[in-house]
Short mmCIF file of C-alpha atoms in Angstrom, two decimals:
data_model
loop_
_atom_site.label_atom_id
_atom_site.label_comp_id
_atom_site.label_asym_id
_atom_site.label_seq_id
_atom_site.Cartn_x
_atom_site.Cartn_y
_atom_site.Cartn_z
CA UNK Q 1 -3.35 -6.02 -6.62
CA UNK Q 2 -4.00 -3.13 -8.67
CA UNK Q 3 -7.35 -2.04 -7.22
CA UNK Q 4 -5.40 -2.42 -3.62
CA UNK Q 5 -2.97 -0.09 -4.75
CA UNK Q 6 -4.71 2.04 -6.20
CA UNK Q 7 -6.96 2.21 -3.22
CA UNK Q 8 -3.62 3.10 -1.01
CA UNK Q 9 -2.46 5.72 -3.19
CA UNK Q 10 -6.27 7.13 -3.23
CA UNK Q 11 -6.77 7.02 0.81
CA UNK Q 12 -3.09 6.65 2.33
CA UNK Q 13 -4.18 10.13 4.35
CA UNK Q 14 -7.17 7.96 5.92
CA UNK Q 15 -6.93 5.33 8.85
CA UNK Q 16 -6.66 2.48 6.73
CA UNK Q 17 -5.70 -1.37 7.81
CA UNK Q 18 -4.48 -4.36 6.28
CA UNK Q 19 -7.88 -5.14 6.56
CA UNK Q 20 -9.72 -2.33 4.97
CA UNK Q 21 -6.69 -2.94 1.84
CA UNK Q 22 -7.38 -6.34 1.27
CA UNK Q 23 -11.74 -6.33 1.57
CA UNK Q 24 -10.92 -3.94 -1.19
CA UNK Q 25 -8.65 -6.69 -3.28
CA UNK Q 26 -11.58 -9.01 -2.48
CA UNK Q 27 -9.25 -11.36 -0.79
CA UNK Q 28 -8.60 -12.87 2.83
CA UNK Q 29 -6.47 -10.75 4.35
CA UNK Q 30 -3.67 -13.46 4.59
CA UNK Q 31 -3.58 -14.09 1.35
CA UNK Q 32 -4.11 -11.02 0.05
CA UNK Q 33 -1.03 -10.00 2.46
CA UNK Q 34 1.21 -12.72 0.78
CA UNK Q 35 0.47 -11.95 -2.80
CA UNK Q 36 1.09 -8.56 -2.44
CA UNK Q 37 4.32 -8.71 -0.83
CA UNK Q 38 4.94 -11.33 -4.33
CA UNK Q 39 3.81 -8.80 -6.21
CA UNK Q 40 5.62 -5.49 -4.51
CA UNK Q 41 8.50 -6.73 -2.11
CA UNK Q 42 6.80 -5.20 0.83
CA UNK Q 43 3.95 -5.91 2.76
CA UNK Q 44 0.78 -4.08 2.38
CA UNK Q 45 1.50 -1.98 5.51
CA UNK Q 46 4.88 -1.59 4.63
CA UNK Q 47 3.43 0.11 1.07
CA UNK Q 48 0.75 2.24 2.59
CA UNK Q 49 3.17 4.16 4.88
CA UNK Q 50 5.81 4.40 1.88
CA UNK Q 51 3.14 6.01 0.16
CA UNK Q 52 2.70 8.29 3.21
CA UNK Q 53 6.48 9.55 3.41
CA UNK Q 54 6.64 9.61 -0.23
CA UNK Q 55 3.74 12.01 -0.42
CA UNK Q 56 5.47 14.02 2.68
CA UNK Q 57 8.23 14.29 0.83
CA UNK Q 58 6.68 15.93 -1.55
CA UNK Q 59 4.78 18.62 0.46
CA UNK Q 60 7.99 19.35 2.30
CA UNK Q 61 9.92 19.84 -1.39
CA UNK Q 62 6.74 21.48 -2.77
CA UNK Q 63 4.87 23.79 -0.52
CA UNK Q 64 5.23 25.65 2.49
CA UNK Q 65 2.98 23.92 5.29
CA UNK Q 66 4.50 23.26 8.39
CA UNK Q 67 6.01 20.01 9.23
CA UNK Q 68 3.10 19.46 11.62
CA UNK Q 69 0.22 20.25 8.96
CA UNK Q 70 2.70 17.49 6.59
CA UNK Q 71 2.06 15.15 9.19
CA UNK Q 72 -1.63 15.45 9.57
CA UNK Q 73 -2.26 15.74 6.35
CA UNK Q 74 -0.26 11.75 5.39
CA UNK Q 75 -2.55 10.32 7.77
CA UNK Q 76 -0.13 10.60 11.05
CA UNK Q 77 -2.21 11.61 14.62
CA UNK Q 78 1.33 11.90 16.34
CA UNK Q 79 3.95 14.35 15.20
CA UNK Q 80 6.70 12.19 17.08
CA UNK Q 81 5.70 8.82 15.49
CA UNK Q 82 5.42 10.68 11.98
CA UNK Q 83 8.96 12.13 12.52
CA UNK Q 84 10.28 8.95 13.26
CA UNK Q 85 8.86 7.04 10.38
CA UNK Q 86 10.91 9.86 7.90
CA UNK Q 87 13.76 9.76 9.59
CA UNK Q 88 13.45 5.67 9.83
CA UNK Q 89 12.92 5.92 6.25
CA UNK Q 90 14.65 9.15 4.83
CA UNK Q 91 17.55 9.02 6.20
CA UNK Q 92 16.88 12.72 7.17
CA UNK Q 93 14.46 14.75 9.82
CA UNK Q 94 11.74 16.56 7.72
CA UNK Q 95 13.50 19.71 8.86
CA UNK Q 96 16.83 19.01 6.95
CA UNK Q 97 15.59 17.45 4.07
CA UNK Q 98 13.44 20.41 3.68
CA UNK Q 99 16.68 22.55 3.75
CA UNK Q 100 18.01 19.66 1.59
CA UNK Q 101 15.67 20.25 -0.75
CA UNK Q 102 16.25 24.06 -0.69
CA UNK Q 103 20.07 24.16 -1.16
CA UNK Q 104 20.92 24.69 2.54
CA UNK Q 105 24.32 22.96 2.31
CA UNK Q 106 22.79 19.68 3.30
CA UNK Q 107 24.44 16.22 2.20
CA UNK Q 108 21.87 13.06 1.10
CA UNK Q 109 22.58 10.22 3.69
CA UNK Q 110 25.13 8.04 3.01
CA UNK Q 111 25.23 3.86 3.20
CA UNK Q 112 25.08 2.97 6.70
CA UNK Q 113 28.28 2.01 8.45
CA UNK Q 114 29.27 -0.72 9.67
CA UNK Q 115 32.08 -3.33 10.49
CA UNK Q 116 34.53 -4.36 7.91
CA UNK Q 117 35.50 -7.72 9.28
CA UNK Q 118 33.06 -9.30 7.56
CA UNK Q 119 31.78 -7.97 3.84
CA UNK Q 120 32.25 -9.00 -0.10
CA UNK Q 121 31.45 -6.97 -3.13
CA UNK Q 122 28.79 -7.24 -5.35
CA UNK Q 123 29.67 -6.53 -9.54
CA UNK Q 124 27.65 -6.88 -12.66
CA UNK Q 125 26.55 -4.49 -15.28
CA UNK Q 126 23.59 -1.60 -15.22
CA UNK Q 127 21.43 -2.09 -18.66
CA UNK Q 128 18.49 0.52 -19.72
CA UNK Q 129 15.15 -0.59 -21.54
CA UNK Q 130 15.11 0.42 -25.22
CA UNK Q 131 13.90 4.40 -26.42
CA UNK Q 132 15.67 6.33 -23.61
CA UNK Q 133 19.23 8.68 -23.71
CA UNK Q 134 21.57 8.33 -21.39
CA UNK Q 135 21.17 7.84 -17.96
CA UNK Q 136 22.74 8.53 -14.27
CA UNK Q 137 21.89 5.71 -12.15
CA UNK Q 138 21.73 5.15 -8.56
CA UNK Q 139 22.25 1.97 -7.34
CA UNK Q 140 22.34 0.28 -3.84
CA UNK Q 141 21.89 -2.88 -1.23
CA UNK Q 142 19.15 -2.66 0.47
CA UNK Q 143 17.92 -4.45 3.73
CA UNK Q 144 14.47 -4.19 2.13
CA UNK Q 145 12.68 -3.90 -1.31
CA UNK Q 146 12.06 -0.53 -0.89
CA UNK Q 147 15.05 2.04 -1.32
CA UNK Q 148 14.76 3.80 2.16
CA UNK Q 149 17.37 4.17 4.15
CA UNK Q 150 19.80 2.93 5.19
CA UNK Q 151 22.04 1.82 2.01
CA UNK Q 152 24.81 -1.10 3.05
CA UNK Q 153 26.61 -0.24 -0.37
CA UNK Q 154 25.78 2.36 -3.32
CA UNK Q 155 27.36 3.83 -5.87
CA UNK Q 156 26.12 6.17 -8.95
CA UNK Q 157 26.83 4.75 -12.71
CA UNK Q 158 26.72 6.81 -15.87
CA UNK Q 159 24.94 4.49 -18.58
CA UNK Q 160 24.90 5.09 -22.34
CA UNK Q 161 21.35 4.50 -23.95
CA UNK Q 162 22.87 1.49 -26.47
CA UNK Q 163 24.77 -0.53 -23.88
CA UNK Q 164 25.35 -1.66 -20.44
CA UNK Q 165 27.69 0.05 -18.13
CA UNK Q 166 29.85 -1.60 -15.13
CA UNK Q 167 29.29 -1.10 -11.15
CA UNK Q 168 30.73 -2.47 -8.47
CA UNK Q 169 29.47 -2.27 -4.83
CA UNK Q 170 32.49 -2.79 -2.43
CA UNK Q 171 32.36 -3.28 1.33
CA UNK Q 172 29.02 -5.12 0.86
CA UNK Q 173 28.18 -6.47 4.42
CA UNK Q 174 27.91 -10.38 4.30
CA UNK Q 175 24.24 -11.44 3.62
CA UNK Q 176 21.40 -11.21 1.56
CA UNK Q 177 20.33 -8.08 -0.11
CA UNK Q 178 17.78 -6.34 -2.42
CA UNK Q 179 20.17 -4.80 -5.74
CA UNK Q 180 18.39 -1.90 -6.13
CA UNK Q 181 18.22 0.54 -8.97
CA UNK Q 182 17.00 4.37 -9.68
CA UNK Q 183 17.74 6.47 -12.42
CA UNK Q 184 16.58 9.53 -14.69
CA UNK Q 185 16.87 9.06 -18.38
CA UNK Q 186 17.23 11.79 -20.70
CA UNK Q 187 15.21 11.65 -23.72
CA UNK Q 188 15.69 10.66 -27.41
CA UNK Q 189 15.23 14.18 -29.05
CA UNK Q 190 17.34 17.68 -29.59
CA UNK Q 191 15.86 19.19 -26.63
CA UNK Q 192 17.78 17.31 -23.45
CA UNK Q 193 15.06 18.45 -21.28
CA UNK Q 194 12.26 16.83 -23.38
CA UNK Q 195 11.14 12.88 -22.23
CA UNK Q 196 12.92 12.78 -19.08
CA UNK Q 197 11.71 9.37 -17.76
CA UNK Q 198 12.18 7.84 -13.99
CA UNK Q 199 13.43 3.97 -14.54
CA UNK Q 200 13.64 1.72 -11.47
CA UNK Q 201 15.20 -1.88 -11.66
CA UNK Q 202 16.99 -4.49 -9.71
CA UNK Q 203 18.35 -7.95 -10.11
CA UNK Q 204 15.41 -10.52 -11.02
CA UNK Q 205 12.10 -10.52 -9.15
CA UNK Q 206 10.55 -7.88 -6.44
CA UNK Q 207 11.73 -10.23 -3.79
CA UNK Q 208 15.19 -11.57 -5.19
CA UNK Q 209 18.01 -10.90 -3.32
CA UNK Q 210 21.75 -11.24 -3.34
CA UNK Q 211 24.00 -13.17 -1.41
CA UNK Q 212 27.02 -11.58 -0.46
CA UNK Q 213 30.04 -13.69 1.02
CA UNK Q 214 32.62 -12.19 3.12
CA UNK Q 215 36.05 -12.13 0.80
CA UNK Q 216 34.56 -12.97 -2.46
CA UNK Q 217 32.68 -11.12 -5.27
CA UNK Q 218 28.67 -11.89 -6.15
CA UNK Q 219 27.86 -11.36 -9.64
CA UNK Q 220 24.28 -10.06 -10.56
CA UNK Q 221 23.02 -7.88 -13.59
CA UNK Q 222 20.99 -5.34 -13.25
CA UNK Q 223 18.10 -4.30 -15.22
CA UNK Q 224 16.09 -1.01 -15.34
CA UNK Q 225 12.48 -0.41 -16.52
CA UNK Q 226 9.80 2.49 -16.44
CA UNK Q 227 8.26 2.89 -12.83
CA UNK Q 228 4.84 1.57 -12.24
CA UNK Q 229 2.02 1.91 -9.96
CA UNK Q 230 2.54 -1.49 -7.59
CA UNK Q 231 7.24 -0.03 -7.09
CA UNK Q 232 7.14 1.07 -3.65
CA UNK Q 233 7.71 4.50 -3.82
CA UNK Q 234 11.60 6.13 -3.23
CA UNK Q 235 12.02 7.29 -0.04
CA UNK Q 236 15.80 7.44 0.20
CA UNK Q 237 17.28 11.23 -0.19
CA UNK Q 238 18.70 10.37 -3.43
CA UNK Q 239 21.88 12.48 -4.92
CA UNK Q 240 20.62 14.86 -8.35
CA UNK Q 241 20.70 12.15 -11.05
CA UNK Q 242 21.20 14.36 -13.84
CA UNK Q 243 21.30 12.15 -17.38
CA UNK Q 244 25.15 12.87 -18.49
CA UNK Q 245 25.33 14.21 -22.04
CA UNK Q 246 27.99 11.78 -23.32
CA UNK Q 247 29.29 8.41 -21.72
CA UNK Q 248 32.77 7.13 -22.37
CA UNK Q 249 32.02 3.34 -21.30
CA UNK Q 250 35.03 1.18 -21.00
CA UNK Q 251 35.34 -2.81 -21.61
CA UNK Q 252 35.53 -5.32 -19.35
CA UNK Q 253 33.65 -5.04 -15.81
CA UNK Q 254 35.14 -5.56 -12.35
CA UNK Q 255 36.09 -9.37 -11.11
CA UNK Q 256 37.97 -8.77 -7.75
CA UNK Q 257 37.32 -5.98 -5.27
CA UNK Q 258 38.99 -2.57 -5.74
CA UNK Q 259 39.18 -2.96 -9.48
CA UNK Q 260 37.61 0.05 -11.79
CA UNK Q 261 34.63 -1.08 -13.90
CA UNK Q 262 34.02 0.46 -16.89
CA UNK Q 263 32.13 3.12 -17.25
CA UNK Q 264 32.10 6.36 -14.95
CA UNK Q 265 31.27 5.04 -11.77
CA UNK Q 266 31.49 6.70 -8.34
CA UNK Q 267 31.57 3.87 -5.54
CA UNK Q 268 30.26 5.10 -1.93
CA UNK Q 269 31.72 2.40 0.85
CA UNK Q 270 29.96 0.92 3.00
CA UNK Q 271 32.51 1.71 6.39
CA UNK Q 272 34.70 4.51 6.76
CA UNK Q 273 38.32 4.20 5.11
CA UNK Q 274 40.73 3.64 8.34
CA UNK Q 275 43.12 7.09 8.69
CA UNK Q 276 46.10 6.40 6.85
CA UNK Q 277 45.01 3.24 4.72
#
């Protein structure tokens, strides 16, 4: 799995197939497709055009070619199909996340809405891995086990670095769904700038999910780590996830929707708020 993905990350701009991906793994393709999506969350086509938007992404953010030459150069022949993939995946055209990106007044793309006759909530606690600061996390239910677009639920927790901190998703859809985690820690030394470290997580494996019951609360802990080659990348426009400087945490954690967990917690919902409720 680690030669395939390296291989991706290597030639994503190239025509590649399943095919080409798994001769490279030296396995069948059918088995190499169902071990990697064990080992990632995703399939291996799924991965290869994460990798593609991700790097996009990046151009757009980064440099000044035009959305077209972004296109061409992630391995898309058709403008159309490529802006449909970031949008499908973004939550934004290129165009506004570029002016996202630039401080254009844009807004990152909220969960998806949708009806409210039928959804739970989803509460647990956010934990760090040992040797980081404090750290702003985004968290979210995802349809996949990639964070793209569209969020059901999401909220953004402020952890400390020497315990866990509440959340609490509320107008979860009922279903299953990937609990999703990103965050940027600060670092250990004086300078707050210095060992800034990505952490992704989620509750249990890369292809665990939740179930959410309409009415009722799901429990599930949620546990953040160092990214690594084989995460799908993060596609989703996130909010800035600047580490806080100090968290107040508070005890106790949420057991009934519309309670306050501890910690600072902002909770997006899932479905507008009726006028006048």
């Amino acid at each position: 799995m680690e030669r395939a993905v390296e291989y991706i990350r290597e030639n994503f701009s190239e025509p590649l197939t399943v095919t080409d991906i798994a001769e490279r793994a030296r396995l069948s393709r059918f088995h190499f497709s169902r071990v990697f999506k064990e080992e990632t969350g995703v399939s291996p086509g799924r991965f290869l055009a994460a990798v593609r938007i991700h790097e996009a992404k990046r151009l757009i953010d980064g440099t000044s070619m035009s959305i077209a030459e972004v296109s061409a150069a992630v391995g898309y022949s058709s403008l159309g199909s490529f802006t449909d993939s970031f949008m499908a995946s973004v939550g934004l055209s290129p165009g506004r996340f570029r002016r996202l990106c630039r401080d254009a007044g844009q807004a990152p793309p909220g969960p998806e809405p949708g009806p409210r006759s039928e959804y739970g909530a989803v509460a647990g606690t956010v934990r760090l891995p040992e040797g980081h600061g404090n750290a702003r996390v985004y968290l979210g239910a995802f349809g996949t086990a990639a964070v793209q677009y569209p969020a059901v639920a999401a909220a953004v927790v402020d952890v400390p670095s020497d315990r866990p901190s509440c959340y609490s998703l509320q107008n979860v859809p009922a279903g299953r769904w990937h609990l999703l985690a990103v965050a940027v820690a600060a670092g250990t030394s004086h300078d707050p700038q210095a060992g800034r470290t990505a952490l992704v997580g989620g509750h249990g494996t890369a292809t665990a999910t939740v179930t959410v019951t309409a009415g009722t609360v799901t429990s599930a802990a949620v546990r953040l780590r160092p990214a690594c080659p084989a995460d799908p990348p993060i596609l989703l426009a996130l909010p800035e996830l600047e580490p806080p400087a100090t968290v107040v945490p508070h005890p106790g954690c949420a057991a009934t929707p519309g309670s306050a967990p501890g910690g600072r917690l902002r909770v997006v919902s899932a479905a507008p708020v009726p006028s006048g409720a």
